[in-house]
mmCIF file of C-alpha atoms in Angstrom:
data_model
loop_
_atom_site.group_PDB
_atom_site.id
_atom_site.type_symbol
_atom_site.label_atom_id
_atom_site.label_comp_id
_atom_site.label_asym_id
_atom_site.label_seq_id
_atom_site.Cartn_x
_atom_site.Cartn_y
_atom_site.Cartn_z
ATOM 1 C CA UNK A 3 32.004 -76.626 63.142
ATOM 2 C CA UNK A 4 28.427 -76.362 64.341
ATOM 3 C CA UNK A 5 26.829 -77.029 67.684
ATOM 4 C CA UNK A 6 23.471 -77.551 69.358
ATOM 5 C CA UNK A 7 22.018 -74.273 70.577
ATOM 6 C CA UNK A 8 19.810 -74.138 73.626
ATOM 7 C CA UNK A 9 16.763 -72.049 74.385
ATOM 8 C CA UNK A 10 16.429 -69.106 74.667
ATOM 9 C CA UNK A 11 17.888 -67.843 71.415
ATOM 10 C CA UNK A 12 18.780 -64.297 70.377
ATOM 11 C CA UNK A 13 16.878 -63.200 67.270
ATOM 12 C CA UNK A 14 19.803 -63.611 64.834
ATOM 13 C CA UNK A 15 20.240 -67.258 65.819
ATOM 14 C CA UNK A 16 16.494 -67.668 65.425
ATOM 15 C CA UNK A 17 16.743 -66.227 61.902
ATOM 16 C CA UNK A 18 19.278 -68.919 61.049
ATOM 17 C CA UNK A 19 16.827 -71.588 62.221
ATOM 18 C CA UNK A 20 13.916 -69.996 60.366
ATOM 19 C CA UNK A 21 15.889 -69.684 57.133
ATOM 20 C CA UNK A 22 16.625 -73.418 57.143
ATOM 21 C CA UNK A 23 13.033 -74.176 58.076
ATOM 22 C CA UNK A 24 11.802 -72.125 55.120
ATOM 23 C CA UNK A 25 14.087 -74.036 52.745
ATOM 24 C CA UNK A 26 12.831 -77.339 54.174
ATOM 25 C CA UNK A 27 9.191 -76.295 53.682
ATOM 26 C CA UNK A 28 9.847 -74.989 50.168
ATOM 27 C CA UNK A 29 11.085 -78.415 49.081
ATOM 28 C CA UNK A 30 7.595 -79.918 49.483
ATOM 29 C CA UNK A 31 5.253 -76.969 48.918
ATOM 30 C CA UNK A 32 2.982 -77.752 45.971
ATOM 31 C CA UNK A 33 4.530 -81.196 45.451
ATOM 32 C CA UNK A 34 1.393 -83.327 45.696
ATOM 33 C CA UNK A 35 3.080 -86.647 44.691
ATOM 34 C CA UNK A 36 5.683 -86.225 47.436
ATOM 35 C CA UNK A 37 3.093 -85.194 50.010
ATOM 36 C CA UNK A 38 0.801 -88.106 49.129
ATOM 37 C CA UNK A 39 3.725 -90.498 49.501
ATOM 38 C CA UNK A 40 4.701 -88.934 52.825
ATOM 39 C CA UNK A 41 1.112 -89.109 54.021
ATOM 40 C CA UNK A 42 1.098 -92.863 53.422
ATOM 41 C CA UNK A 43 4.611 -93.729 54.553
ATOM 42 C CA UNK A 44 5.262 -91.144 57.284
ATOM 43 C CA UNK A 45 2.181 -89.449 58.703
ATOM 44 C CA UNK A 46 -0.872 -87.622 57.353
ATOM 45 C CA UNK A 47 -0.346 -85.066 60.130
ATOM 46 C CA UNK A 48 2.918 -83.656 61.435
ATOM 47 C CA UNK A 49 3.989 -83.055 65.001
ATOM 48 C CA UNK A 50 4.089 -85.169 68.139
ATOM 49 C CA UNK A 51 1.682 -82.677 69.701
ATOM 50 C CA UNK A 52 -0.943 -82.952 66.935
ATOM 51 C CA UNK A 53 -4.355 -83.497 68.500
ATOM 52 C CA UNK A 54 -4.936 -86.872 66.845
ATOM 53 C CA UNK A 55 -1.777 -88.287 68.461
ATOM 54 C CA UNK A 56 -2.431 -87.042 71.990
ATOM 55 C CA UNK A 57 -4.129 -88.827 74.857
ATOM 56 C CA UNK A 58 -7.781 -87.658 74.700
ATOM 57 C CA UNK A 59 -7.660 -87.133 78.461
ATOM 58 C CA UNK A 60 -5.447 -84.077 77.935
ATOM 59 C CA UNK A 61 -8.326 -82.201 76.313
ATOM 60 C CA UNK A 62 -11.050 -83.719 78.469
ATOM 61 C CA UNK A 63 -9.267 -82.545 81.627
ATOM 62 C CA UNK A 64 -7.801 -79.312 80.268
ATOM 63 C CA UNK A 65 -10.264 -77.110 82.170
ATOM 64 C CA UNK A 66 -9.181 -78.721 85.447
ATOM 65 C CA UNK A 67 -5.516 -78.519 84.434
ATOM 66 C CA UNK A 68 -5.775 -74.833 83.629
ATOM 67 C CA UNK A 69 -7.635 -73.957 86.824
ATOM 68 C CA UNK A 70 -4.936 -75.615 88.908
ATOM 69 C CA UNK A 71 -2.174 -73.827 86.981
ATOM 70 C CA UNK A 72 -3.927 -70.456 87.296
ATOM 71 C CA UNK A 73 -4.506 -70.884 91.026
ATOM 72 C CA UNK A 74 -0.951 -71.966 91.790
ATOM 73 C CA UNK A 75 0.607 -69.095 89.877
ATOM 74 C CA UNK A 76 -1.839 -66.516 91.227
ATOM 75 C CA UNK A 77 -1.061 -67.621 94.777
ATOM 76 C CA UNK A 78 2.691 -67.631 94.102
ATOM 77 C CA UNK A 79 2.847 -64.362 92.160
ATOM 78 C CA UNK A 80 3.875 -62.186 95.101
ATOM 79 C CA UNK A 81 6.899 -64.407 95.773
ATOM 80 C CA UNK A 82 7.738 -64.548 92.060
ATOM 81 C CA UNK A 83 7.867 -60.755 91.904
ATOM 82 C CA UNK A 84 9.713 -60.422 95.217
ATOM 83 C CA UNK A 85 12.393 -62.881 94.075
ATOM 84 C CA UNK A 86 12.803 -61.161 90.706
ATOM 85 C CA UNK A 87 11.593 -64.181 88.747
ATOM 86 C CA UNK A 88 8.899 -62.350 86.795
ATOM 87 C CA UNK A 89 6.407 -59.530 86.578
ATOM 88 C CA UNK A 90 3.105 -59.337 88.453
ATOM 89 C CA UNK A 91 0.570 -61.064 86.211
ATOM 90 C CA UNK A 92 -2.304 -61.291 88.696
ATOM 91 C CA UNK A 93 -4.559 -58.999 86.683
ATOM 92 C CA UNK A 94 -4.150 -61.168 83.616
ATOM 93 C CA UNK A 95 -4.996 -64.317 85.584
ATOM 94 C CA UNK A 96 -8.097 -62.608 87.007
ATOM 95 C CA UNK A 97 -9.433 -61.604 83.581
ATOM 96 C CA UNK A 98 -12.691 -63.432 82.825
ATOM 97 C CA UNK A 99 -11.581 -64.810 79.467
ATOM 98 C CA UNK A 100 -8.297 -66.036 80.930
ATOM 99 C CA UNK A 101 -10.050 -67.566 83.945
ATOM 100 C CA UNK A 102 -12.167 -69.560 81.463
ATOM 101 C CA UNK A 103 -9.275 -70.395 79.132
ATOM 102 C CA UNK A 104 -9.397 -74.128 79.875
ATOM 103 C CA UNK A 105 -13.068 -74.476 78.963
ATOM 104 C CA UNK A 106 -12.612 -72.313 75.881
ATOM 105 C CA UNK A 107 -9.610 -74.337 74.745
ATOM 106 C CA UNK A 108 -11.485 -77.613 75.227
ATOM 107 C CA UNK A 109 -14.405 -76.321 73.147
ATOM 108 C CA UNK A 110 -12.169 -75.066 70.319
ATOM 109 C CA UNK A 111 -9.460 -77.750 70.233
ATOM 110 C CA UNK A 112 -10.866 -79.853 67.407
ATOM 111 C CA UNK A 113 -11.968 -76.844 65.328
ATOM 112 C CA UNK A 114 -8.459 -75.348 65.520
ATOM 113 C CA UNK A 115 -6.701 -78.653 64.799
ATOM 114 C CA UNK A 116 -8.866 -79.324 61.748
ATOM 115 C CA UNK A 117 -7.760 -76.021 60.211
ATOM 116 C CA UNK A 118 -4.116 -76.915 60.686
ATOM 117 C CA UNK A 119 -4.470 -80.356 59.067
ATOM 118 C CA UNK A 120 -4.510 -79.960 55.279
ATOM 119 C CA UNK A 121 -4.780 -82.801 52.844
ATOM 120 C CA UNK A 122 -1.731 -83.639 50.750
ATOM 121 C CA UNK A 123 -3.188 -81.945 47.665
ATOM 122 C CA UNK A 124 -4.438 -78.790 49.369
ATOM 123 C CA UNK A 125 -2.840 -75.435 48.631
ATOM 124 C CA UNK A 126 -0.220 -74.520 51.209
ATOM 125 C CA UNK A 127 0.373 -78.043 52.513
ATOM 126 C CA UNK A 128 4.005 -78.940 53.247
ATOM 127 C CA UNK A 129 6.064 -81.443 55.151
ATOM 128 C CA UNK A 130 6.363 -79.923 58.617
ATOM 129 C CA UNK A 131 9.234 -80.755 60.944
ATOM 130 C CA UNK A 132 6.853 -81.239 63.846
ATOM 131 C CA UNK A 133 9.307 -80.658 66.713
ATOM 132 C CA UNK A 134 11.136 -77.484 65.775
ATOM 133 C CA UNK A 135 12.839 -76.577 69.031
ATOM 134 C CA UNK A 136 16.254 -74.960 69.408
ATOM 135 C CA UNK A 137 18.083 -78.206 70.139
ATOM 136 C CA UNK A 138 16.884 -79.770 66.890
ATOM 137 C CA UNK A 139 19.288 -77.708 64.819
ATOM 138 C CA UNK A 140 23.030 -77.225 64.516
ATOM 139 C CA UNK A 141 23.990 -73.548 64.395
ATOM 140 C CA UNK A 142 26.794 -72.403 62.076
ATOM 141 C CA UNK A 143 30.017 -71.530 63.865
ATOM 142 C CA UNK A 144 29.850 -67.811 63.073
ATOM 143 C CA UNK A 145 26.670 -67.542 65.143
ATOM 144 C CA UNK A 146 28.135 -69.295 68.198
ATOM 145 C CA UNK A 147 29.554 -66.149 69.763
ATOM 146 C CA UNK A 148 28.151 -63.666 72.234
ATOM 147 C CA UNK A 149 29.277 -60.657 70.227
ATOM 148 C CA UNK A 150 26.814 -57.756 69.914
ATOM 149 C CA UNK A 151 26.144 -58.444 66.224
ATOM 150 C CA UNK A 152 24.794 -61.899 67.180
ATOM 151 C CA UNK A 153 23.000 -61.085 70.431
ATOM 152 C CA UNK A 154 21.368 -57.829 69.318
ATOM 153 C CA UNK A 155 17.598 -57.716 69.746
ATOM 154 C CA UNK A 156 17.188 -55.450 66.715
ATOM 155 C CA UNK A 157 16.611 -57.345 63.491
ATOM 156 C CA UNK A 158 14.873 -56.569 60.225
ATOM 157 C CA UNK A 159 13.081 -59.224 58.160
ATOM 158 C CA UNK A 160 15.448 -58.927 55.189
ATOM 159 C CA UNK A 161 18.379 -59.756 57.499
ATOM 160 C CA UNK A 162 17.427 -63.405 57.109
ATOM 161 C CA UNK A 163 18.911 -63.503 53.586
ATOM 162 C CA UNK A 164 22.383 -62.658 54.947
ATOM 163 C CA UNK A 165 22.255 -65.095 57.882
ATOM 164 C CA UNK A 166 23.977 -68.456 57.362
ATOM 165 C CA UNK A 167 21.478 -71.329 57.593
ATOM 166 C CA UNK A 168 21.367 -73.817 60.433
ATOM 167 C CA UNK A 169 21.287 -77.596 59.912
ATOM 168 C CA UNK A 170 18.020 -79.290 60.834
ATOM 169 C CA UNK A 171 18.047 -82.627 62.675
ATOM 170 C CA UNK A 172 15.563 -85.111 64.200
ATOM 171 C CA UNK A 173 12.852 -85.683 61.615
ATOM 172 C CA UNK A 174 10.929 -88.246 63.652
ATOM 173 C CA UNK A 175 7.774 -86.100 63.799
ATOM 174 C CA UNK A 176 7.562 -85.130 60.107
ATOM 175 C CA UNK A 177 4.139 -85.207 58.477
ATOM 176 C CA UNK A 178 1.698 -83.101 56.476
ATOM 177 C CA UNK A 179 0.786 -79.705 57.876
ATOM 178 C CA UNK A 180 0.754 -75.951 57.453
ATOM 179 C CA UNK A 181 4.204 -74.336 57.559
ATOM 180 C CA UNK A 182 3.436 -71.716 60.201
ATOM 181 C CA UNK A 183 2.897 -74.505 62.755
ATOM 182 C CA UNK A 184 6.651 -75.032 62.931
ATOM 183 C CA UNK A 185 7.252 -71.284 63.159
ATOM 184 C CA UNK A 186 4.802 -70.873 66.035
ATOM 185 C CA UNK A 187 6.355 -73.711 68.028
ATOM 186 C CA UNK A 188 9.873 -72.380 67.436
ATOM 187 C CA UNK A 189 9.025 -68.878 68.641
ATOM 188 C CA UNK A 190 7.117 -70.066 71.709
ATOM 189 C CA UNK A 191 9.790 -72.607 72.566
ATOM 190 C CA UNK A 192 12.905 -70.501 72.102
ATOM 191 C CA UNK A 193 12.255 -66.732 72.097
ATOM 192 C CA UNK A 194 11.907 -64.782 75.373
ATOM 193 C CA UNK A 195 9.159 -62.152 75.536
ATOM 194 C CA UNK A 196 11.480 -59.140 75.415
ATOM 195 C CA UNK A 197 12.607 -60.258 71.942
ATOM 196 C CA UNK A 198 8.982 -60.435 70.786
ATOM 197 C CA UNK A 199 7.838 -57.028 71.997
ATOM 198 C CA UNK A 200 7.569 -53.869 69.890
ATOM 199 C CA UNK A 201 7.029 -55.786 66.679
ATOM 200 C CA UNK A 202 9.824 -58.317 67.233
ATOM 201 C CA UNK A 203 7.517 -61.296 66.799
ATOM 202 C CA UNK A 204 6.001 -59.894 63.602
ATOM 203 C CA UNK A 205 9.478 -59.282 62.181
ATOM 204 C CA UNK A 206 10.512 -62.878 62.841
ATOM 205 C CA UNK A 207 7.397 -64.219 61.109
ATOM 206 C CA UNK A 208 7.888 -61.840 58.184
ATOM 207 C CA UNK A 209 11.540 -62.893 57.912
ATOM 208 C CA UNK A 210 10.468 -66.537 57.649
ATOM 209 C CA UNK A 211 7.944 -65.661 54.928
ATOM 210 C CA UNK A 212 10.547 -63.767 52.916
ATOM 211 C CA UNK A 213 12.908 -66.737 53.163
ATOM 212 C CA UNK A 214 10.134 -69.136 52.136
ATOM 213 C CA UNK A 215 9.227 -67.006 49.124
ATOM 214 C CA UNK A 216 12.861 -66.814 48.000
ATOM 215 C CA UNK A 217 13.337 -70.558 48.462
ATOM 216 C CA UNK A 218 10.158 -71.408 46.513
ATOM 217 C CA UNK A 219 11.084 -69.092 43.651
ATOM 218 C CA UNK A 220 14.579 -70.549 43.545
ATOM 219 C CA UNK A 221 13.182 -74.033 42.980
ATOM 220 C CA UNK A 222 10.995 -73.037 40.006
ATOM 221 C CA UNK A 223 11.971 -73.212 36.358
ATOM 222 C CA UNK A 224 11.168 -70.824 33.517
ATOM 223 C CA UNK A 225 7.771 -72.481 32.904
ATOM 224 C CA UNK A 226 6.532 -71.683 36.417
ATOM 225 C CA UNK A 227 5.468 -68.468 38.079
ATOM 226 C CA UNK A 228 8.596 -66.938 39.606
ATOM 227 C CA UNK A 229 6.715 -64.211 41.483
ATOM 228 C CA UNK A 230 5.044 -66.463 44.066
ATOM 229 C CA UNK A 231 4.194 -64.844 47.398
ATOM 230 C CA UNK A 232 2.567 -66.155 50.561
ATOM 231 C CA UNK A 233 -0.630 -64.128 51.203
ATOM 232 C CA UNK A 234 0.118 -62.294 54.424
ATOM 233 C CA UNK A 235 -3.390 -62.428 55.856
ATOM 234 C CA UNK A 236 -3.479 -66.206 55.441
ATOM 235 C CA UNK A 237 -0.002 -66.473 56.975
ATOM 236 C CA UNK A 238 -1.063 -64.446 60.018
ATOM 237 C CA UNK A 239 -4.174 -66.599 60.417
ATOM 238 C CA UNK A 240 -2.132 -69.807 60.231
ATOM 239 C CA UNK A 241 0.335 -68.474 62.771
ATOM 240 C CA UNK A 242 -2.408 -67.518 65.227
ATOM 241 C CA UNK A 243 -4.123 -70.894 64.845
ATOM 242 C CA UNK A 244 -0.792 -72.609 65.428
ATOM 243 C CA UNK A 245 -0.159 -70.608 68.611
ATOM 244 C CA UNK A 246 -3.556 -71.673 69.971
ATOM 245 C CA UNK A 247 -2.896 -75.284 68.995
ATOM 246 C CA UNK A 248 0.497 -75.337 70.706
ATOM 247 C CA UNK A 249 -1.098 -73.779 73.801
ATOM 248 C CA UNK A 250 -3.646 -76.619 73.882
ATOM 249 C CA UNK A 251 -0.787 -79.118 73.999
ATOM 250 C CA UNK A 252 1.163 -77.262 76.690
ATOM 251 C CA UNK A 253 -1.900 -76.702 78.865
ATOM 252 C CA UNK A 254 -3.079 -80.294 78.632
ATOM 253 C CA UNK A 255 0.286 -82.035 78.799
ATOM 254 C CA UNK A 256 2.570 -79.906 80.988
ATOM 255 C CA UNK A 257 0.617 -77.292 82.911
ATOM 256 C CA UNK A 258 -1.514 -79.846 84.722
ATOM 257 C CA UNK A 259 1.281 -80.210 87.288
ATOM 258 C CA UNK A 260 3.255 -77.003 86.633
ATOM 259 C CA UNK A 261 3.879 -74.574 89.482
ATOM 260 C CA UNK A 262 6.259 -71.723 90.310
ATOM 261 C CA UNK A 263 8.492 -74.347 91.927
ATOM 262 C CA UNK A 264 8.654 -76.606 88.848
ATOM 263 C CA UNK A 265 9.358 -73.555 86.676
ATOM 264 C CA UNK A 266 12.256 -72.608 88.930
ATOM 265 C CA UNK A 267 13.625 -76.161 88.859
ATOM 266 C CA UNK A 268 13.583 -76.138 85.041
ATOM 267 C CA UNK A 269 14.805 -72.578 84.605
ATOM 268 C CA UNK A 270 18.163 -73.621 83.138
ATOM 269 C CA UNK A 271 16.866 -76.507 81.016
ATOM 270 C CA UNK A 272 17.603 -75.399 77.456
ATOM 271 C CA UNK A 273 15.689 -78.320 75.945
ATOM 272 C CA UNK A 274 12.451 -77.438 77.771
ATOM 273 C CA UNK A 275 10.025 -75.074 76.071
ATOM 274 C CA UNK A 276 10.484 -71.585 77.469
ATOM 275 C CA UNK A 277 6.779 -71.264 78.272
ATOM 276 C CA UNK A 278 7.084 -74.180 80.703
ATOM 277 C CA UNK A 279 9.960 -72.714 82.726
ATOM 278 C CA UNK A 280 9.866 -68.922 82.476
ATOM 279 C CA UNK A 281 6.981 -67.088 84.146
ATOM 280 C CA UNK A 282 7.048 -64.002 81.935
ATOM 281 C CA UNK A 283 7.254 -66.121 78.774
ATOM 282 C CA UNK A 284 4.333 -68.289 79.921
ATOM 283 C CA UNK A 285 2.102 -65.380 80.896
ATOM 284 C CA UNK A 286 2.878 -63.356 77.774
ATOM 285 C CA UNK A 287 1.966 -66.460 75.749
ATOM 286 C CA UNK A 288 -1.297 -66.847 77.696
ATOM 287 C CA UNK A 289 -2.151 -63.196 77.035
ATOM 288 C CA UNK A 290 -1.520 -63.621 73.312
ATOM 289 C CA UNK A 291 -3.418 -66.900 73.020
ATOM 290 C CA UNK A 292 -6.411 -65.439 74.881
ATOM 291 C CA UNK A 293 -6.706 -62.783 72.175
ATOM 292 C CA UNK A 294 -6.199 -65.197 69.295
ATOM 293 C CA UNK A 295 -8.703 -67.664 70.713
ATOM 294 C CA UNK A 296 -11.325 -64.925 70.991
ATOM 295 C CA UNK A 297 -10.844 -64.156 67.287
ATOM 296 C CA UNK A 298 -11.433 -67.775 66.312
ATOM 297 C CA UNK A 299 -14.394 -68.195 68.645
ATOM 298 C CA UNK A 300 -16.070 -65.332 66.771
ATOM 299 C CA UNK A 301 -15.117 -66.885 63.432
ATOM 300 C CA UNK A 302 -16.684 -70.191 64.439
ATOM 301 C CA UNK A 303 -19.848 -68.390 65.587
ATOM 302 C CA UNK A 304 -20.117 -66.726 62.179
ATOM 303 C CA UNK A 305 -19.669 -70.101 60.481
ATOM 304 C CA UNK A 306 -22.388 -71.663 62.619
ATOM 305 C CA UNK A 307 -24.695 -68.750 61.828
ATOM 306 C CA UNK A 308 -24.416 -69.473 58.115
ATOM 307 C CA UNK A 309 -25.317 -73.145 58.446
#
């Protein structure tokens, strides 16, 4: 039997989810007729949080939303630390780039979204799940224990081939997109920061890519190239864009009213994204997105300079 997991997940359970996700993506990668049909009958863009499906007010007011979030958590940080609910992140919140994160996100939102919205016939386009949180899978029974071999934080990318796959459910948000969008949401939603440190996040992404490559090769016949690989630099770029895009959604939709008190009230809610109920997860995500956003701001400046 299988069961719904709840966030947060240990890395080996995450590998099970990512293996199934890779197999789902592989089924549509390079299949332009299927993607064109899905674009017409389902959605030309995947994900309930895609920019084109959101209330425009979320982006218009994101600077105000972020400033309120930053102020409330800065003011409450001493109590958070004293109560053992998180580290002291005041220095991060005082950093100039982080203080201006709302304005920066507003200015970059459309640019980022455009680069995560491929056409059905573009290289790398797939059907994305669009809501790939922990509770949208069934885990296999052998991963439903708390034994050390399941809960260990130490994983290697090739481990994914030996992990039994999960069963994906809830395809209501399926549409065309880039595959790393689902990966970025899954990791932000379900993996606590201590599992992502010291290369843990990179290993999870690499594990997904290895599973995707194996799944794609397994679907090809003798007339097709059986040595297909996903260019790692492009994969890293997609993943970083997707993290920024997911941050735009969280900042505009949820952090407008978030506070240390609402985080505490939601602490045990396994269906709520971890970055909207765990202080360390939220702040580590902010720190990461600040760096990624700076990279893309420079890329856009270079593009504008060439025009």
